[in-house]
Coordinates of C-alpha atoms and ligand atoms in Angstrom, one line a residue:
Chain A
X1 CA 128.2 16.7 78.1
X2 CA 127.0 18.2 81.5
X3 CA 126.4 16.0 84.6
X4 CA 123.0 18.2 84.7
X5 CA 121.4 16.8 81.2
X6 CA 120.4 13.6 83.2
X7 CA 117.8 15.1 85.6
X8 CA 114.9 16.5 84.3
X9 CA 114.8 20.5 84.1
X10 CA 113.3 22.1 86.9
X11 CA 112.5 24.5 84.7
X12 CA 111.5 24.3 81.1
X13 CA 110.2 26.3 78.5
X14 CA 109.6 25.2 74.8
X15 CA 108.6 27.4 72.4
X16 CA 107.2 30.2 74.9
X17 CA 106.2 33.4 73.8
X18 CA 104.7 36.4 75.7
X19 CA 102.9 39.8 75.1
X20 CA 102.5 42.8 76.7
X21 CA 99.6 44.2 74.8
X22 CA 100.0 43.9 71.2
X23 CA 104.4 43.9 71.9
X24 CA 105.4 40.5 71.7
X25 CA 108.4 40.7 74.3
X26 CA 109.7 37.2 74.4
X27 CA 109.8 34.7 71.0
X28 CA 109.5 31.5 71.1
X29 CA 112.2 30.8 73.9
X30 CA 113.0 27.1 74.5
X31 CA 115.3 26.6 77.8
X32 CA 116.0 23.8 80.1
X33 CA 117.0 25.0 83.4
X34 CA 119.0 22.3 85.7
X35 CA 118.3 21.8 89.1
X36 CA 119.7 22.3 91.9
X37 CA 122.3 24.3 90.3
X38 CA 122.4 28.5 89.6
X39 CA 121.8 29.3 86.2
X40 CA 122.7 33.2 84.9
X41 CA 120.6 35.1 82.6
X42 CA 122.1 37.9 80.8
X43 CA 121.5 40.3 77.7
X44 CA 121.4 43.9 77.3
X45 CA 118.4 46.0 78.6
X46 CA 115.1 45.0 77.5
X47 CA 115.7 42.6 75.9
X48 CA 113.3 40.4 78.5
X49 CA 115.1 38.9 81.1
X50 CA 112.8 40.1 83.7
X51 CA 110.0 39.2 81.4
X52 CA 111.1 35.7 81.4
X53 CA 111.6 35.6 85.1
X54 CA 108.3 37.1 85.9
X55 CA 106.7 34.4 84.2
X56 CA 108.2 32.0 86.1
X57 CA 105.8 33.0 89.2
X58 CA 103.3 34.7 87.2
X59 CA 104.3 37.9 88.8
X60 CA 103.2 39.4 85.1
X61 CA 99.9 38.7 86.3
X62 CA 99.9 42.0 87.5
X63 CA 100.3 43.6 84.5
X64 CA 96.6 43.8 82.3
X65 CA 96.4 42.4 79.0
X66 CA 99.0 39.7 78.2
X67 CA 99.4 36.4 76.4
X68 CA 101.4 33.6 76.2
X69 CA 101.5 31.1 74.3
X70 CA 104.0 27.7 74.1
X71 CA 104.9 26.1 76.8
X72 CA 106.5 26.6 80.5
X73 CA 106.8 24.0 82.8
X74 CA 108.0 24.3 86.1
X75 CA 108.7 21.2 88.2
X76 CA 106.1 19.2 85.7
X77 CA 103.5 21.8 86.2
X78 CA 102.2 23.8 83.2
X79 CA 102.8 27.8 85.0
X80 CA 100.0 28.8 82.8
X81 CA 97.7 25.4 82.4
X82 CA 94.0 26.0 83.7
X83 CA 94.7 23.8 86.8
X84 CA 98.4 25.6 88.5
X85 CA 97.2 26.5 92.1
X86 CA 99.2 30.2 91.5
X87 CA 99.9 30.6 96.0
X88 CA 100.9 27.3 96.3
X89 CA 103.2 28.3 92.6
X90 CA 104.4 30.8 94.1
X91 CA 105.2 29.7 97.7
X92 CA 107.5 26.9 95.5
X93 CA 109.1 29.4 93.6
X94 CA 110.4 32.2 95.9
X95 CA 111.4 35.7 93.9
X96 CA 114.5 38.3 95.1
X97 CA 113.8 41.5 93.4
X98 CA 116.2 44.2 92.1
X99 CA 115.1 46.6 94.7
X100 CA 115.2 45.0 98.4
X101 CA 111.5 45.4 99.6
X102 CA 111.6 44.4 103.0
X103 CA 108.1 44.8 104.7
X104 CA 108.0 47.8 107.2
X105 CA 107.7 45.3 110.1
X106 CA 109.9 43.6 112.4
X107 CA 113.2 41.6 111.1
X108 CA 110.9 38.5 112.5
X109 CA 107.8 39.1 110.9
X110 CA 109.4 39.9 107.7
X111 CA 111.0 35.8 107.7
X112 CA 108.1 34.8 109.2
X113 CA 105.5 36.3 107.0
X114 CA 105.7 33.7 104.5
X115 CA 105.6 30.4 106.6
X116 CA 102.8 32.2 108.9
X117 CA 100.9 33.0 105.5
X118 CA 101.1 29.6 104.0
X119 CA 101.0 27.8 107.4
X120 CA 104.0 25.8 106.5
X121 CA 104.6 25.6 110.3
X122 CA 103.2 25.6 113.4
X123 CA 103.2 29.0 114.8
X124 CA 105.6 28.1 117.7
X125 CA 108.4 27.1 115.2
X126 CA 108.4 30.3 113.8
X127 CA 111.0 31.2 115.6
X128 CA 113.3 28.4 115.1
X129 CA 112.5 28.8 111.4
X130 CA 113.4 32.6 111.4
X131 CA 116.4 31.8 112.8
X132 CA 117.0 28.9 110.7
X133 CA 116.9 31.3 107.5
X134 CA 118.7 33.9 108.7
X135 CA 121.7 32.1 109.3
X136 CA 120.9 30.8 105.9
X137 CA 121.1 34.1 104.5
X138 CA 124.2 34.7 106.8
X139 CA 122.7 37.6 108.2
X140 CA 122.1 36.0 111.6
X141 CA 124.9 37.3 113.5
X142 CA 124.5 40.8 112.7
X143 CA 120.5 40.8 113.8
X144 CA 119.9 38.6 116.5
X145 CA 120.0 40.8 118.7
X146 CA 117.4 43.5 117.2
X147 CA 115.1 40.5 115.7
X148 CA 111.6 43.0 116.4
X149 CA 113.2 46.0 115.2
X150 CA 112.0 47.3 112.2
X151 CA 113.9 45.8 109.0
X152 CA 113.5 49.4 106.8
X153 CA 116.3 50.2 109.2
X154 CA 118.7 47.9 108.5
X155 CA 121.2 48.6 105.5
X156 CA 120.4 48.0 101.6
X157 CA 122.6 44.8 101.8
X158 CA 121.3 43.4 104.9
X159 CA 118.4 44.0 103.5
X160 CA 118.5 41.9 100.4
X161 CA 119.9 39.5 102.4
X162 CA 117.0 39.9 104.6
X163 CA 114.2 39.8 101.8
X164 CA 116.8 36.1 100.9
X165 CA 116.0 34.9 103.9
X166 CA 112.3 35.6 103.7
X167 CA 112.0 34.2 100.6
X168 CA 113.7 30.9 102.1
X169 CA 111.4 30.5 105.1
X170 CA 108.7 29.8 102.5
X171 CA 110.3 26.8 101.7
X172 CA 110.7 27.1 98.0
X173 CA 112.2 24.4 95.5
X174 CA 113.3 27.2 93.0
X175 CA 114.7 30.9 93.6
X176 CA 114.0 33.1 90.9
X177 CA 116.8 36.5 91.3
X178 CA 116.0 39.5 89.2
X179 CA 119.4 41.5 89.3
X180 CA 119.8 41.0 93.3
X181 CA 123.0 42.9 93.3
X182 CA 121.9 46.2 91.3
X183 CA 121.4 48.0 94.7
X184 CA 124.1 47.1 96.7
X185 CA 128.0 48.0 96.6
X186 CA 130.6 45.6 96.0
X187 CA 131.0 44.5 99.2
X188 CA 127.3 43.6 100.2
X189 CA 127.8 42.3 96.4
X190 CA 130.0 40.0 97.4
X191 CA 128.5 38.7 100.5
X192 CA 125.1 37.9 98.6
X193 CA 127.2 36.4 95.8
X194 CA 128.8 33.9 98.4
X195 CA 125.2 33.1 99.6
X196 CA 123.9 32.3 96.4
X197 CA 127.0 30.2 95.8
X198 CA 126.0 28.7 99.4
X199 CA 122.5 27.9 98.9
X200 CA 122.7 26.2 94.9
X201 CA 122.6 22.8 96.8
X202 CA 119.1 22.9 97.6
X203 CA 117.8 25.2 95.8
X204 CA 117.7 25.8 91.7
X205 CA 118.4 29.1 91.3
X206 CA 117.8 31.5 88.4
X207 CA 119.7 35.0 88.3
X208 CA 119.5 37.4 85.7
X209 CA 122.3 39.6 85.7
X210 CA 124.1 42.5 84.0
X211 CA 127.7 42.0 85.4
X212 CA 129.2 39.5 83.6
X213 CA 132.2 38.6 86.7
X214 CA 129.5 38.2 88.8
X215 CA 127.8 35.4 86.2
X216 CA 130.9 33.8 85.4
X217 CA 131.4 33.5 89.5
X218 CA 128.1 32.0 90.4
X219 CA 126.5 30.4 87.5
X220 CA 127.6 27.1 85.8
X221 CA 125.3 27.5 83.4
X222 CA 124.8 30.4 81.5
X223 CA 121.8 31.5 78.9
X224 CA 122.6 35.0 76.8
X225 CA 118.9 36.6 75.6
X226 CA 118.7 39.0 72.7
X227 CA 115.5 41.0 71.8
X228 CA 113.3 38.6 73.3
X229 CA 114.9 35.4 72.0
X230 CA 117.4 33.0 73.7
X231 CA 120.2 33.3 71.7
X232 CA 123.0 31.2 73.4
X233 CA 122.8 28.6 76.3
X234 CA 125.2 26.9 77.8
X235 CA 128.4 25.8 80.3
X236 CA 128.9 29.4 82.0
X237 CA 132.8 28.9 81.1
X238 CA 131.9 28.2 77.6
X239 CA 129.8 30.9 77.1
X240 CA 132.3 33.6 78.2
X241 CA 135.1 31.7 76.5
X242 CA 134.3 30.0 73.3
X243 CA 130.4 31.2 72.4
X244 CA 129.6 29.4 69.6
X245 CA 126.8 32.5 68.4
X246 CA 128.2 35.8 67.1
X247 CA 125.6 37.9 68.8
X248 CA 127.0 36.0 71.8
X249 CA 130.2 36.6 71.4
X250 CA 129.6 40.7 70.6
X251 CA 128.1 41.4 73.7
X252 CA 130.1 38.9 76.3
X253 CA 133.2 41.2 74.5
X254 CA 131.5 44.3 74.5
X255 CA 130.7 44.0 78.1
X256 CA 134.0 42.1 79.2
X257 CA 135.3 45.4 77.3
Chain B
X1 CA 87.0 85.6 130.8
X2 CA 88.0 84.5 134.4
X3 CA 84.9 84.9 135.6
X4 CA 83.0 82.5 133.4
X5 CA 85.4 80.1 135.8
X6 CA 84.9 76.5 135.9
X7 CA 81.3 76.0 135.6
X8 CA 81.7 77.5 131.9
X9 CA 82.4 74.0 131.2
X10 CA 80.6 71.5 133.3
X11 CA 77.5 73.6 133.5
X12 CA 74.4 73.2 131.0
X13 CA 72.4 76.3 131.2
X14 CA 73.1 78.7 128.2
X15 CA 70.8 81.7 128.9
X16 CA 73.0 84.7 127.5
X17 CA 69.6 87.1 129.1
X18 CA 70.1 85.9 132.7
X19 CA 74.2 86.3 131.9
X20 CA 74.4 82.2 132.6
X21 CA 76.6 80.6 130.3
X22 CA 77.4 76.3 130.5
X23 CA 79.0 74.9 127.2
X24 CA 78.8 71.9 128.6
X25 CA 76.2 70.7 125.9
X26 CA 78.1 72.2 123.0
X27 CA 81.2 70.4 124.4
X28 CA 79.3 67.4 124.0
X29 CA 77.8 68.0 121.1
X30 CA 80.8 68.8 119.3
X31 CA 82.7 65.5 120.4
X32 CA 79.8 63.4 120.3
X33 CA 78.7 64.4 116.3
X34 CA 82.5 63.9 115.5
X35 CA 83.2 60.7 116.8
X36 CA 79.5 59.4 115.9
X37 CA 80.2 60.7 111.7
X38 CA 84.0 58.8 112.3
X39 CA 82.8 55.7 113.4
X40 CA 80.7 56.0 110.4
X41 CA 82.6 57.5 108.0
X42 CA 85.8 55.3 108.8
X43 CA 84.7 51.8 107.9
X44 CA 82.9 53.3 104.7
X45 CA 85.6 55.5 103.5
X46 CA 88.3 53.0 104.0
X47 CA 86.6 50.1 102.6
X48 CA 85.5 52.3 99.1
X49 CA 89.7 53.4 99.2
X50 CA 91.3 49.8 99.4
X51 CA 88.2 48.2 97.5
X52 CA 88.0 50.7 94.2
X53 CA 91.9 50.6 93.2
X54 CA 91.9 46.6 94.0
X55 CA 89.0 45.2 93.2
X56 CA 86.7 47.2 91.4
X57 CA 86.1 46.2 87.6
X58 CA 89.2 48.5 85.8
X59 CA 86.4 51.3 84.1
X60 CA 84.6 52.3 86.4
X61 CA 87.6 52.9 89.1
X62 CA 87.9 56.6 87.7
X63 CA 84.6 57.7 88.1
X64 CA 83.5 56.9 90.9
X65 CA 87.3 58.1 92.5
X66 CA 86.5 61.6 90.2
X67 CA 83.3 61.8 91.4
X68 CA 83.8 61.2 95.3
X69 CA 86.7 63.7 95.2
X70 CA 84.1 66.8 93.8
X71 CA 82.1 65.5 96.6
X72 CA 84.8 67.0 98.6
X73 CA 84.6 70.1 97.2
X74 CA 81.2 70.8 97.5
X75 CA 80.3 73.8 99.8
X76 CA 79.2 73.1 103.6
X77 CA 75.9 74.9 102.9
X78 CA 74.9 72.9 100.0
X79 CA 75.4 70.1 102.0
X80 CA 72.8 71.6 104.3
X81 CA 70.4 72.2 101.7
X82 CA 70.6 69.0 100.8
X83 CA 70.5 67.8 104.3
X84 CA 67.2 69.5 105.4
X85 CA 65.6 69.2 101.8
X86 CA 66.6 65.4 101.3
X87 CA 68.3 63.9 103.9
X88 CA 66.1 64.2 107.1
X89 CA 62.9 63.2 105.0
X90 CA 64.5 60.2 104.3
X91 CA 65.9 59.8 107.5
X92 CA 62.6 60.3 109.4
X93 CA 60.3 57.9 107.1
X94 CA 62.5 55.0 106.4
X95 CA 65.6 55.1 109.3
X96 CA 64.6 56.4 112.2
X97 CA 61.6 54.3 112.8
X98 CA 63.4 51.3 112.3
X99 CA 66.0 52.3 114.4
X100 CA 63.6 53.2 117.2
X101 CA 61.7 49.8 116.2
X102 CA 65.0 47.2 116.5
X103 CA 67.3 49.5 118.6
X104 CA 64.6 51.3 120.6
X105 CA 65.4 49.2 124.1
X106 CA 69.0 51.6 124.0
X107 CA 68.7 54.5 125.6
X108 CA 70.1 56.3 122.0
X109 CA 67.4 55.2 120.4
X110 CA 64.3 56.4 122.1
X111 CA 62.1 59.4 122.1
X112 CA 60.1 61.7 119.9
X113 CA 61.8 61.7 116.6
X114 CA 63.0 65.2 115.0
X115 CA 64.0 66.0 112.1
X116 CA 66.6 67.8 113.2
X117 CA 69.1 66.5 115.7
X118 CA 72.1 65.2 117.1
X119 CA 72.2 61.7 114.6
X120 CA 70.8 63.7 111.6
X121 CA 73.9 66.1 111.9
X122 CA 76.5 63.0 112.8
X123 CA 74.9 61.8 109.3
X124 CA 75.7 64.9 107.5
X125 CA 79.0 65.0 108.9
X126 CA 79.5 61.6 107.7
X127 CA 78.5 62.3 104.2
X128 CA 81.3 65.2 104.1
X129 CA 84.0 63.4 105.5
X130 CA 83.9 60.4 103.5
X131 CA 84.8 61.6 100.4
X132 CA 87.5 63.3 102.2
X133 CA 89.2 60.4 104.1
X134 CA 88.4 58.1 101.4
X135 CA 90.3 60.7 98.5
X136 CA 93.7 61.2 101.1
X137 CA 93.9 57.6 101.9
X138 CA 93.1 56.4 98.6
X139 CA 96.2 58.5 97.3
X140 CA 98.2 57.2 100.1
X141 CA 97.2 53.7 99.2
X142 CA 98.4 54.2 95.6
X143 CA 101.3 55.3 96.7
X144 CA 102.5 52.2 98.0
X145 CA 105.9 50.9 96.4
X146 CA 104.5 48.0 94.0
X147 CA 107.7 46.0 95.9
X148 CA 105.2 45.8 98.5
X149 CA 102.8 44.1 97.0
X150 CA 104.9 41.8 94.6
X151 CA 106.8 40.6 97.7
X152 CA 103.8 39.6 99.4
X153 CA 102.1 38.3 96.1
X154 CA 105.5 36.4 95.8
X155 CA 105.6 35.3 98.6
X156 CA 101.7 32.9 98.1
X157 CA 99.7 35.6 99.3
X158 CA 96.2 35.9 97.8
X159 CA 95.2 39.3 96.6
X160 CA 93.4 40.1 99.6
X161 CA 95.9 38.8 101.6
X162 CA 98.1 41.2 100.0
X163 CA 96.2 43.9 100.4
X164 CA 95.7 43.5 104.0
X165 CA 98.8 42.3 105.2
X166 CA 101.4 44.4 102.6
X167 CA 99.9 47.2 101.6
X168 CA 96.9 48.6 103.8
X169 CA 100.2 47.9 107.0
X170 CA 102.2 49.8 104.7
X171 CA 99.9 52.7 104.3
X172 CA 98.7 52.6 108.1
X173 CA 100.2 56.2 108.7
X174 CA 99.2 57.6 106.2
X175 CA 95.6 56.4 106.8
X176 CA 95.3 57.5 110.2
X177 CA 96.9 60.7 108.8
X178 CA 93.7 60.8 106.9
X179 CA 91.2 60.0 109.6
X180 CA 92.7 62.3 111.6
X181 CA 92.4 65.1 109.0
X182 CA 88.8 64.2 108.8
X183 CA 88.0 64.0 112.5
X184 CA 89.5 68.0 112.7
X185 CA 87.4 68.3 109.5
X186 CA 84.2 67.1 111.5
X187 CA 85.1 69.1 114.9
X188 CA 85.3 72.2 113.5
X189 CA 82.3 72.2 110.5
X190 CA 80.0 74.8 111.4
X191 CA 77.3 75.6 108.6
X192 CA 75.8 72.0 107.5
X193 CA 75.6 71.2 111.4
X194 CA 73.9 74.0 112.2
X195 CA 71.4 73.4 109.6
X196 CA 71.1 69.9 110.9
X197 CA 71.9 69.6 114.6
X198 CA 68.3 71.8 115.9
X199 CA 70.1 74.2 117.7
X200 CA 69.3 73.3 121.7
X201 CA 71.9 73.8 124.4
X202 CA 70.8 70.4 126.2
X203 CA 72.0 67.0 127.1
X204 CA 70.4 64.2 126.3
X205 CA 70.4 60.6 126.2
X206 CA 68.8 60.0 122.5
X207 CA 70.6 60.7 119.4
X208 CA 67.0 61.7 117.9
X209 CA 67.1 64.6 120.1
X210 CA 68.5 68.3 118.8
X211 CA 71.6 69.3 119.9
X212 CA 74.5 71.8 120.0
X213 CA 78.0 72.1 119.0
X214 CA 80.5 74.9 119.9
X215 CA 81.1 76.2 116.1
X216 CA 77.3 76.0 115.6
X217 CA 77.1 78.5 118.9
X218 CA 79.5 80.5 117.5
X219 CA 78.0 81.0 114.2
X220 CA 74.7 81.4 115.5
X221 CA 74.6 84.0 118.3
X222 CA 78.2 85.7 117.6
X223 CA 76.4 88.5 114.8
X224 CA 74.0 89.3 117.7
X225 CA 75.2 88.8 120.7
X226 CA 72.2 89.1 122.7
X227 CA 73.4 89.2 126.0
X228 CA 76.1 92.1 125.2
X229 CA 79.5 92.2 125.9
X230 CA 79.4 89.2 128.3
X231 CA 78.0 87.2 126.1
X232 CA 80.3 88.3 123.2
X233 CA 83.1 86.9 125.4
X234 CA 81.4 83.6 126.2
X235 CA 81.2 83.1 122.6
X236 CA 85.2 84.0 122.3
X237 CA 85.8 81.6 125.1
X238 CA 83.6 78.9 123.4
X239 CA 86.2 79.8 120.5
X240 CA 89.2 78.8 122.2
X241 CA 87.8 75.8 124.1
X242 CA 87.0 74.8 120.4
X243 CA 90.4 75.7 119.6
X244 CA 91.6 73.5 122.9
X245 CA 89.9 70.4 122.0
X246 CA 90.9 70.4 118.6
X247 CA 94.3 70.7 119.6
X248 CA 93.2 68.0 122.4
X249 CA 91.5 65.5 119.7
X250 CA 94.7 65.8 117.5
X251 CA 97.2 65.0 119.8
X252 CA 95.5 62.4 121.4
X253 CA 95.4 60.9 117.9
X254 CA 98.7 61.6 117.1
X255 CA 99.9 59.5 120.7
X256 CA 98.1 56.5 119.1
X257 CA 99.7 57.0 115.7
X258 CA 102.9 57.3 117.7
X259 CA 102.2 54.1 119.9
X260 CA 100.7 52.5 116.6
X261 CA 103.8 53.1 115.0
X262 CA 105.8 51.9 118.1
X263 CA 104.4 48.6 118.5
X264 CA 105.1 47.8 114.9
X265 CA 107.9 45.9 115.8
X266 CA 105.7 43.5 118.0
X267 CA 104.6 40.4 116.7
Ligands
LIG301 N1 104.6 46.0 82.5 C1 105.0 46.2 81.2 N2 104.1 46.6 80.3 C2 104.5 46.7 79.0 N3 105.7 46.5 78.6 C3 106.7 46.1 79.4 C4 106.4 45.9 80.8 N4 107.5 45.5 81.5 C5 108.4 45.4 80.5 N5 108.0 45.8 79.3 C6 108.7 45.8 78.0 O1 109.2 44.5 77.8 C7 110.5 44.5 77.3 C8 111.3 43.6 78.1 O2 111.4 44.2 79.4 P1 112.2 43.5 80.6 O3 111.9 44.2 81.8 O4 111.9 42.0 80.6 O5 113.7 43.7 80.1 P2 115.0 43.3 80.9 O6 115.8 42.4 80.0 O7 114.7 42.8 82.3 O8 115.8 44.7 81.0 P3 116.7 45.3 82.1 O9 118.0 44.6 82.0 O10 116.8 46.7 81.8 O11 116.1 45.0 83.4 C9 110.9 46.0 77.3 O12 110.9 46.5 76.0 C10 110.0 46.7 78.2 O13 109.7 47.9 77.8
LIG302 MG1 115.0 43.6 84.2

């Protein structure tokens, strides 16, 4: 039923299951995620949406003492088989966090960090690159003219838009968005919402979300998680209009109030 | 205190009987033991603050953090003790020697070896300021956003890479903050030196030789003046010269923080 079931998932996970400790935090999810195309994640708090996402790129590596088990495959890679090369994982899947952490150097270094790191480049096409993504991230116009000043002192939206950008110059496949809006007001909201719109042509893009408008604007496809489990997956429209599960349909009305 | 004059500084001759007074060597000494125990003290301290929280195996980062921070708190004296009673055996059997052995063609390394002198107190100095530097900077190192290192982990950065590109750049202030607290730490100690440093108002080449350094002076001859009331004010001057250089050291740190800090923007 949707033009995206022919191409293999960029994403998949079958049966995947995660612990933090002895707290099993997701249960056996199964999810296909489409390329090339923005898929939402929502559910109420906790329920392990960040979870998920985090083990997209491994970033619950971090935390000591977890387990998975089941399957996840990104791009035909197993993220946790015994052979995944995690830098080059993670330089294919680029992260936005809630909280825009720009580096406390330069607006260059902090687009150029990634593709000097990896040394997708040659260091004299950095600057092409940097400017490359930053028109990407449509924050070009307001910073080419301060490019070495520092990037803490630009505002919370520019910086997202910023730590966009710097995700992009690392050439990813996939763009993993953990709530990329939370920080910023609606206007800065809007401006990353466009860019995200912009950039689902090349890029599959996963963003987990609490506002449901801001979903139903970006996503076509749209997965609702409850206490660890994927409930509901589906057409974005479908899932705000006609959900087929109850526990869907409780929440996308409690929150559409 | 005019007429000390000039030569109070750039003369050598301390000889509070014949009413001469050069800090020159105290001057000297002071800088020299300071910057000797932070080029030391530095490379260790730093390496035990960004090694223990990253890499070290997850038990046994608490106690050796716990245990380096009472070594903070230990009194100068004790330090001392421990210096003269442990330290310069060791030193003279086993480090000295093959110093003067490998290193000996240096002029720093040359010469009858004391016990007491100007390496054996930049060694005891070291040994204090470690655990200092390395507790501040460890605590300013921890107290990096873990957005910093995510970004940079999620970005293909390894975990050293992280460490040294995110989060040690992130915590560069606050470090020097910390080596700068140790270096006023280091000009200013008084009793451990003076225990160590041998106590000679001279200049010389070798680092096995004894030494001087104003707060040692100061402790030493200030409860009996010998030399009376002019030397009682040679000894105040010494003070504020002490004071001066501090002030001197710190600021000139604090312009390299501040130019540190300004070139950040550079790539
Ligand atoms: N580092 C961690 N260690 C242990 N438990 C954790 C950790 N991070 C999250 N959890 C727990 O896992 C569960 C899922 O958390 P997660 O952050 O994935 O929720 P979420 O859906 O992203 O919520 P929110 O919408 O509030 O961001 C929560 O119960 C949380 O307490
Ligand atoms: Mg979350």
């Amino acid at each position: 039923m949707t033009d995206h079931a022919s191409a293999p998932p960029a994403i998949e996970a079958r049966d995947f299951s995660f612990w933090y400790g002895e707290r099993k935090t997701l249960h056996e999810v199964s999810i296909q995620i489409a390329p090339k195309a923005v898929t939402a994640i929502i559910g109420p708090s906790g329920c392990g949406k960040s979870t998920f996402l985090r083990c997209v790129n491994r970033m619950n590596d971090l935390v000591v003492d977890t387990r998975t088990e089941g399957e996840l495959v990104v791009e035909g890679r197993a993220v946790y088989g015994s052979g995944l090369d995690l830098v080059a994982h993670r330089q294919r899947v680029g992260m936005v966090f809630q909280r825009p952490n720009p580096f406390p150097k330069s607006i260059y270094d902090n687009v150029a960090y990634g593709p000097a790191l990896n040394a997708l480049v040659p260091r004299r096409a950095l600057p092409e690159v940097v400017e490359r993504c930053l028109r990407r991230a449509a924050l070009w116009d307001e910073v080419k003219d301060r490019l070495q000043a520092p990037a803490t002192g630009l505002s919370g939206g520019q910086q997202q838009r910023l730590c966009i950008a710097r995700a992009l110059a690392n050439e990813p496949s996939v763009l993993l968005m953990d709530e990329p809006c939370s920080a910023l007001d609606p206007i800065a909201t809007l401006k990353v919402e466009e860019l995200i719109f912009e950039l689902k042509q090349d890029y599959t893009i996963v963003i987990v979300t609490h506002n449901m408008q801001q979903a139903a604007r970006v996503a076509s496809r749209t997965g609702f998680f409850e206490a660890g489990r994927l409930v509901e997956m589906g057409e974005t429209q479908q899932i705000f209009t006609a959900p087929r599960n109850e526990r869907t349909e409780a929440y996308i009305t409690g929150r559409f109030g | 205190m005019g007429r000390f004059g000039a030569s109070f500084i750039t003369t050598s001759t301390w000889d509070p009987v014949a009413g001469q007074f050069g800090a020159w060597p105290a001057i000297v000494g002071t800088l020299l033991t300071s910057l000797l125990a932070l080029s030391m003290a530095v490379p260790l301290s730093l390496g035990v603050a960004i090694y223990l929280p990253e890499f070290a195996p997850g038990p046994i980062r608490r106690p050796v953090a716990t245990v380096i921070e009472l070594l903070a708190a230990i009194p100068s004296v004790v330090y001392g003790l421990w210096g003269i009673f442990v330290l310069i055996p060791f030193l003279t059997t086993w480090v000295y020697p093959f110093l003067e052995a490998r290193l000996g063609f240096l002029p720093f390394f040359t010469g009858p070896v004391y016990g007491p002198s100007v390496l054996s107190a930049s060694i005891i100095l070291t040994v204090m300021i470690v655990p200092f530097i390395m507790s501040v900077s460890r605590e300013v190192l921890l107290a990096v956003p873990s957005g910093q290192r995510e970004a940079a982990l999620a970005l293909g950065a390894t975990r050293w890479e992280a460490v040294s590109t995110a989060i040690v750049p992130y915590a560069k202030s606050g470090i020097i903050g910390a080596v700068i607290l140790g270096l006023g730490r280091a000009l200013g100690e008084t009793m451990a030196v003076t225990m160590l440093i041998g106590n000679r108002h001279e200049v010389a080449a070798s680092l096995f030789a004894p030494g001087y350094t104003m707060a040692a002076v100061i402790a030493n001859e200030f409860a009996d003046a010998a030399g009376g009331p002019i030397h009682e004010s040679a000894l105040i001057l010494m003070a504020l010269l002490l004071f001066g250089v501090t002030v001197l050291v710190n600021a000139i740190a604090r312009l390299m923080i501040w130019r540190v800090s300004l070139g950040r923007g550079n790539t």
